[in-house]
Coordinates of C-alpha atoms in Angstrom, one line a residue:
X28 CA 5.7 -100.3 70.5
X29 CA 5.6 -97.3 72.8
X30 CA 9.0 -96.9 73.1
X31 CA 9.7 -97.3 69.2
X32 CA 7.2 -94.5 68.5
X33 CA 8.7 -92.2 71.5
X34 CA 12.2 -93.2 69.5
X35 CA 10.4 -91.9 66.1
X36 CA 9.1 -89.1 67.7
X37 CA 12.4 -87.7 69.0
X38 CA 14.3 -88.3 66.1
X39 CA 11.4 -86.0 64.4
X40 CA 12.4 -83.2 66.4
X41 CA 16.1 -83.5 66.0
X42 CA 15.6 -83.7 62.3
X43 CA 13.6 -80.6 62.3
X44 CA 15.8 -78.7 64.0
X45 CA 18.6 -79.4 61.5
X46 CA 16.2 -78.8 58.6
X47 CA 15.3 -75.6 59.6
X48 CA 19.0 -74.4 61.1
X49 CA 21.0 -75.7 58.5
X50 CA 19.4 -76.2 55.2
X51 CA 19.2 -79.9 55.1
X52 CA 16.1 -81.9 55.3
X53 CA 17.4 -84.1 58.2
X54 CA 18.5 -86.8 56.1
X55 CA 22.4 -87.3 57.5
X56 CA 21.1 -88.4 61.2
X57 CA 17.3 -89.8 60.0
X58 CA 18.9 -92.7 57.3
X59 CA 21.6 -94.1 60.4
X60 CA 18.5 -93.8 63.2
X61 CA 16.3 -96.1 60.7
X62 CA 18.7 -98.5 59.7
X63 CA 19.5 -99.2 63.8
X64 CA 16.2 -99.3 64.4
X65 CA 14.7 -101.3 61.8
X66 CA 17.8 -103.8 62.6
X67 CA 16.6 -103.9 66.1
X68 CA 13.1 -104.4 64.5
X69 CA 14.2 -107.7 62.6
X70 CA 14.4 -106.0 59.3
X71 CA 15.7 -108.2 56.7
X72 CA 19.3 -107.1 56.0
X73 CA 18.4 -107.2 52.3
X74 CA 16.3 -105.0 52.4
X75 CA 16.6 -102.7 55.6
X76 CA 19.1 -99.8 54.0
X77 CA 16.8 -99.2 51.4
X78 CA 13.2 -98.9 53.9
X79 CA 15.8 -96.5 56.2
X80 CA 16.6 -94.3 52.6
X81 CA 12.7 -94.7 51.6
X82 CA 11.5 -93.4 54.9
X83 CA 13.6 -90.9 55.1
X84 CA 13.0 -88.9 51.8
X85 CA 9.0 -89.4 52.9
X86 CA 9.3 -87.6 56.0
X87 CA 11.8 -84.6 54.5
X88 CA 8.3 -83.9 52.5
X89 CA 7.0 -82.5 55.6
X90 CA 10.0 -81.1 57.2
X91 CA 10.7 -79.2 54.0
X92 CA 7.6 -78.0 53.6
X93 CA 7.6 -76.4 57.0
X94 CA 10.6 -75.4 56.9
X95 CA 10.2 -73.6 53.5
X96 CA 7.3 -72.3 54.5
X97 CA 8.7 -70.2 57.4
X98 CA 11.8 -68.9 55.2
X99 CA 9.1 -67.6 52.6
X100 CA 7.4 -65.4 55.2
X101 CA 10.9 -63.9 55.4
X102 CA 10.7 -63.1 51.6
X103 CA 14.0 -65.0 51.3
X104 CA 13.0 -68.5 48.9
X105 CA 14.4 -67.8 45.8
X106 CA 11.2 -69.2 43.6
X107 CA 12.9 -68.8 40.0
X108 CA 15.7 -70.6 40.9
X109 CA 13.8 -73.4 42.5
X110 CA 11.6 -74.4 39.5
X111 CA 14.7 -74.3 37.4
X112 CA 16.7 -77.0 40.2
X113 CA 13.3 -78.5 40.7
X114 CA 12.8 -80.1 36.9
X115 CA 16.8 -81.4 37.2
X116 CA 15.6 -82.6 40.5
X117 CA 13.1 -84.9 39.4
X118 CA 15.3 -86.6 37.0
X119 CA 17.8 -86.8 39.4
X120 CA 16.2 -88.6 42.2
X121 CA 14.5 -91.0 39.4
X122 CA 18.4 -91.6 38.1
X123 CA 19.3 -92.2 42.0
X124 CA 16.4 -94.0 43.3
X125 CA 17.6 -96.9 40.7
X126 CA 20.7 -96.4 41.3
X127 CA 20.4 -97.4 45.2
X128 CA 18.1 -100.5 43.8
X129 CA 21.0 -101.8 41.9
X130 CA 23.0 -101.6 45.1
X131 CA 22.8 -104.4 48.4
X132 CA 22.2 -102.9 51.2
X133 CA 25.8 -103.4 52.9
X134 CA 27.6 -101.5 49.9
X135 CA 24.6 -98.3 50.2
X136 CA 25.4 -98.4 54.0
X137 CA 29.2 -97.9 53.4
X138 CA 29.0 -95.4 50.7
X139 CA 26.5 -93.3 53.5
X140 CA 28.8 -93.8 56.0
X141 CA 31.5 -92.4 53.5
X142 CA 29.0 -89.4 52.8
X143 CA 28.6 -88.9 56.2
X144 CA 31.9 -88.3 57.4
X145 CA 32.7 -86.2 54.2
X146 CA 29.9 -83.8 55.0
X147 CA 31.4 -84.1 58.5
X148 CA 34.5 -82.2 57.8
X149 CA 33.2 -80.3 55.5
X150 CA 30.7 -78.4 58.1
X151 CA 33.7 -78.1 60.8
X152 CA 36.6 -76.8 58.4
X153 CA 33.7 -75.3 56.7
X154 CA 35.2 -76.4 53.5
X155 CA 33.3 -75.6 49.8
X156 CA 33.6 -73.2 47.4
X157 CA 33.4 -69.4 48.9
X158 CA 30.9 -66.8 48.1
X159 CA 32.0 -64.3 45.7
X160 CA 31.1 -60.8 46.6
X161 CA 28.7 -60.2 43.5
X162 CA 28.3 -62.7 41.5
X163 CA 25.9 -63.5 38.3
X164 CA 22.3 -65.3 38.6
X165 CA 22.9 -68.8 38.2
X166 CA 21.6 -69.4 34.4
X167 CA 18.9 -72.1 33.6
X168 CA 21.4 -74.9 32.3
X169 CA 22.9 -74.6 35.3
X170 CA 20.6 -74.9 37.5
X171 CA 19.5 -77.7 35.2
X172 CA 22.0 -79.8 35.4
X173 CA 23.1 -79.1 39.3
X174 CA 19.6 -80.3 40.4
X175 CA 19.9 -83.2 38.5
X176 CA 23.2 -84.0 40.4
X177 CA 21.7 -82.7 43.1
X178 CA 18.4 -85.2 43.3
X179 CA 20.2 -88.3 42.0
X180 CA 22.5 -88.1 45.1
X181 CA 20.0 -87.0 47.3
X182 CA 17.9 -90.8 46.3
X183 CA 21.1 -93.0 47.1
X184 CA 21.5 -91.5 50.8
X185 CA 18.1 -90.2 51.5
X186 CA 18.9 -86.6 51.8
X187 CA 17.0 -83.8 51.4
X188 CA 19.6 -82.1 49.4
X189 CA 20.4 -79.2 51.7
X190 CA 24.1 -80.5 51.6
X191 CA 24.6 -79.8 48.1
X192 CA 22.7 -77.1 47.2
X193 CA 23.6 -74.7 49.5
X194 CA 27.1 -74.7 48.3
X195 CA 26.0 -74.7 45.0
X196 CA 24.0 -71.7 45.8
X197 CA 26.4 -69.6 47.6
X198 CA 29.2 -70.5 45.1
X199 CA 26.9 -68.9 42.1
X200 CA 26.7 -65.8 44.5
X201 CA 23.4 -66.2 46.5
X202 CA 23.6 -64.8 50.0
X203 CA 23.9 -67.8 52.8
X204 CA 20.3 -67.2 54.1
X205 CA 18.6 -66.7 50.9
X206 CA 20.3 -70.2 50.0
X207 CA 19.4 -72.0 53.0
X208 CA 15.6 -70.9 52.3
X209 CA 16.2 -72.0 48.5
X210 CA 17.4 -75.0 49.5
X211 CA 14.2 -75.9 52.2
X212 CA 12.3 -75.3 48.6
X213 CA 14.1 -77.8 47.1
X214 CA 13.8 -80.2 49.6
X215 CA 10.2 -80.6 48.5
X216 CA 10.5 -82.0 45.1
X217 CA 13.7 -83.9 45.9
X218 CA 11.8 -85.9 48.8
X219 CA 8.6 -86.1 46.8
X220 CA 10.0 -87.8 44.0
X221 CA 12.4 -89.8 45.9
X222 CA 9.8 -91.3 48.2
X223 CA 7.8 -92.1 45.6
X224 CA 10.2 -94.1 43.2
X225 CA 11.1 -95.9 46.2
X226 CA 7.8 -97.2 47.3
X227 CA 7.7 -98.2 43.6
X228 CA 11.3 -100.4 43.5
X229 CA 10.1 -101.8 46.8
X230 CA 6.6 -102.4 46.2
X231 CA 5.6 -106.1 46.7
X232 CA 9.1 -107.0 47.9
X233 CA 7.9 -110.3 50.4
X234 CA 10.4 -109.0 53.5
X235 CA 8.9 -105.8 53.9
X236 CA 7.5 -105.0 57.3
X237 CA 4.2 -105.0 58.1
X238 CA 2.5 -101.4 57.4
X239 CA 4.9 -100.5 54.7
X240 CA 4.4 -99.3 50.6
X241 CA 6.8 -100.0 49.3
X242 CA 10.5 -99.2 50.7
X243 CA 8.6 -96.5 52.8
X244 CA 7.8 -97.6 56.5
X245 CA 4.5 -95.7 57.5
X246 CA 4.9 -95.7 61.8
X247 CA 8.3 -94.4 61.4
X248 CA 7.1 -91.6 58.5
X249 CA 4.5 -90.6 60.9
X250 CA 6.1 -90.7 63.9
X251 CA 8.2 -88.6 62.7
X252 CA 7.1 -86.2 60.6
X253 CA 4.4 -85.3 63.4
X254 CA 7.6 -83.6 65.2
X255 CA 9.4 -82.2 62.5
X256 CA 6.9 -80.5 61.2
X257 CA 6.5 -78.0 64.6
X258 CA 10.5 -78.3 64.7
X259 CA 11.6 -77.4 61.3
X260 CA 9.7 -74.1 61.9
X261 CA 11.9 -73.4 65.0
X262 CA 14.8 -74.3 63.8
X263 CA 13.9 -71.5 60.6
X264 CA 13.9 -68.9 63.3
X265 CA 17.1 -69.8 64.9
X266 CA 18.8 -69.8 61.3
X267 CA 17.9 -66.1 61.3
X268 CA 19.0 -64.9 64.8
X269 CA 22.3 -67.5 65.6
X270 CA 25.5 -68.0 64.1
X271 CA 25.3 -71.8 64.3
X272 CA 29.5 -72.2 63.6
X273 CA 29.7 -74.2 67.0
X274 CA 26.6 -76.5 66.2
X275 CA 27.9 -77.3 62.9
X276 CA 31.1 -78.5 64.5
X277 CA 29.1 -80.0 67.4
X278 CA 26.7 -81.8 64.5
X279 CA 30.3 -82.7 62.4
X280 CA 30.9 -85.3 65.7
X281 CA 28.3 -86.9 66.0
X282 CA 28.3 -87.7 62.1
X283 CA 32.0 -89.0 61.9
X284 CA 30.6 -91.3 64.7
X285 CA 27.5 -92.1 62.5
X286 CA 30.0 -92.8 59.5
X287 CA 32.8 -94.6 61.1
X288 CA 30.0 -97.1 63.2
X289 CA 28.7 -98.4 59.3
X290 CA 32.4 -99.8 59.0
X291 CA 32.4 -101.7 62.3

């Protein structure tokens, strides 16, 4: 038991780090850590994908708060344009969390592994749709319906949405590090709601783990959120003082690897 917790503990800090550097809530290496681990746990296949997704969006609660607390010292969360994503959010992650219940778990692991090795090449060719120079305020139906996109993927891979809305973002003009504090906002509401319509669609499923509501595992969510929490605040700072092109290409290899080992 000592050794899973030091596992959970670890991956707390990793995920942290990413939350706070890049924008995301830790999500793309979290979901692959859980499902190994809960395999290695005995975890019934059925139902292991779905705990590892579950988990996931409960501990981005913390790590996005953190994390979006420390950009908002620097004045740079965007609050407007949160509440606006935040209400196409909710609906969103409601729409996905079913979604991923329709789905067994060996088709959800596939499609994440396909996710992650999109993302992957995205963040080392830097791919997505490039910052105009000026651009307009994104309008409400936009940010409507871009949150609702947003939070309905987010459910089915256990994201905290960092990976979609900072392109969003910075395609609709908003400077890089004004999006990456936007987006730690968003993380909030995305994992909130996500967490929470999972522990419902799993709740009083007979091959759950002991110590779990629902499809959220509660050693894991602690163990790791008790190191994310001081993490994501570190990896804020670094956001503001590196230019992490090298990271993102370092953290592009290890999630092809991620992706390519749910086909094998």
């Amino acid at each position: 038991m000592a050794a899973v917790l030091l596992t959970y503990l670890v991956l707390g800090a990793a995920a942290g780090v990413l939350a706070g550097l890049f924008g995301v809530g830790g999500g793309l290496i979290i979901v692959p850590a859980l499902v190994y681990s809960f395999k290695a746990q005995g975890v019934a296949p059925d139902i292991l994908t779905h705990l590892a997704i579950g988990t996931s969006l409960a501990t981005i609660i913390f790590t996005s708060i953190n994390s979006a607390l420390e950009h908002n010292k620097k004045g740079a969360v965007l609050w407007s344009l949160v509440a606006w994503l935040s209400v196409g959010i909710i609906l969103g992650t409601a729409l996905g969390a079913k979604t991923a219940a329709l789905l067994n778990g060996e088709h959800l692991q596939k499609i994440i592994g396909v996710f992650a090795i999109v993302m992957a090449i995205k963040m080392a060719f830097d791919i997505g749709p490039k910052q105009p120079a000026q651009g307009p305020s994104p309008r409400k139906p936009a940010l409507l319906s871009a949150g609702g996109v947003i939070g309905w993927a987010s459910a089915i891979f256990g994201i905290g949405g960092g990976t979609l809305t900072v392109p969003f973002l910075t395609w609709r003009g908003v400077s890089m590090q004004r999006a990456v504090a936007t987006s730690s906002a968003c993380g909030v509401p995305i994992a909130a709601s996500g967490a929470f319509m999972f522990m419902l669609n799993g709740w009083g499923d007979p091959q759950l783990p002991e110590y779990s509501l629902g499809f959220v595992y509660l050693p894991a969510m602690l163990g790791i959120a008790l190191t994310s929490m001081i993490f994501a605040r570190f990896g804020a700072r670094l956001a503001h003082r590196l230019q992490p092109k090298r990271l993102k290409q370092l953290f592009a290899l290890l999630l092809v690897s991620v992706g390519t080992s749910f086909f094998i």
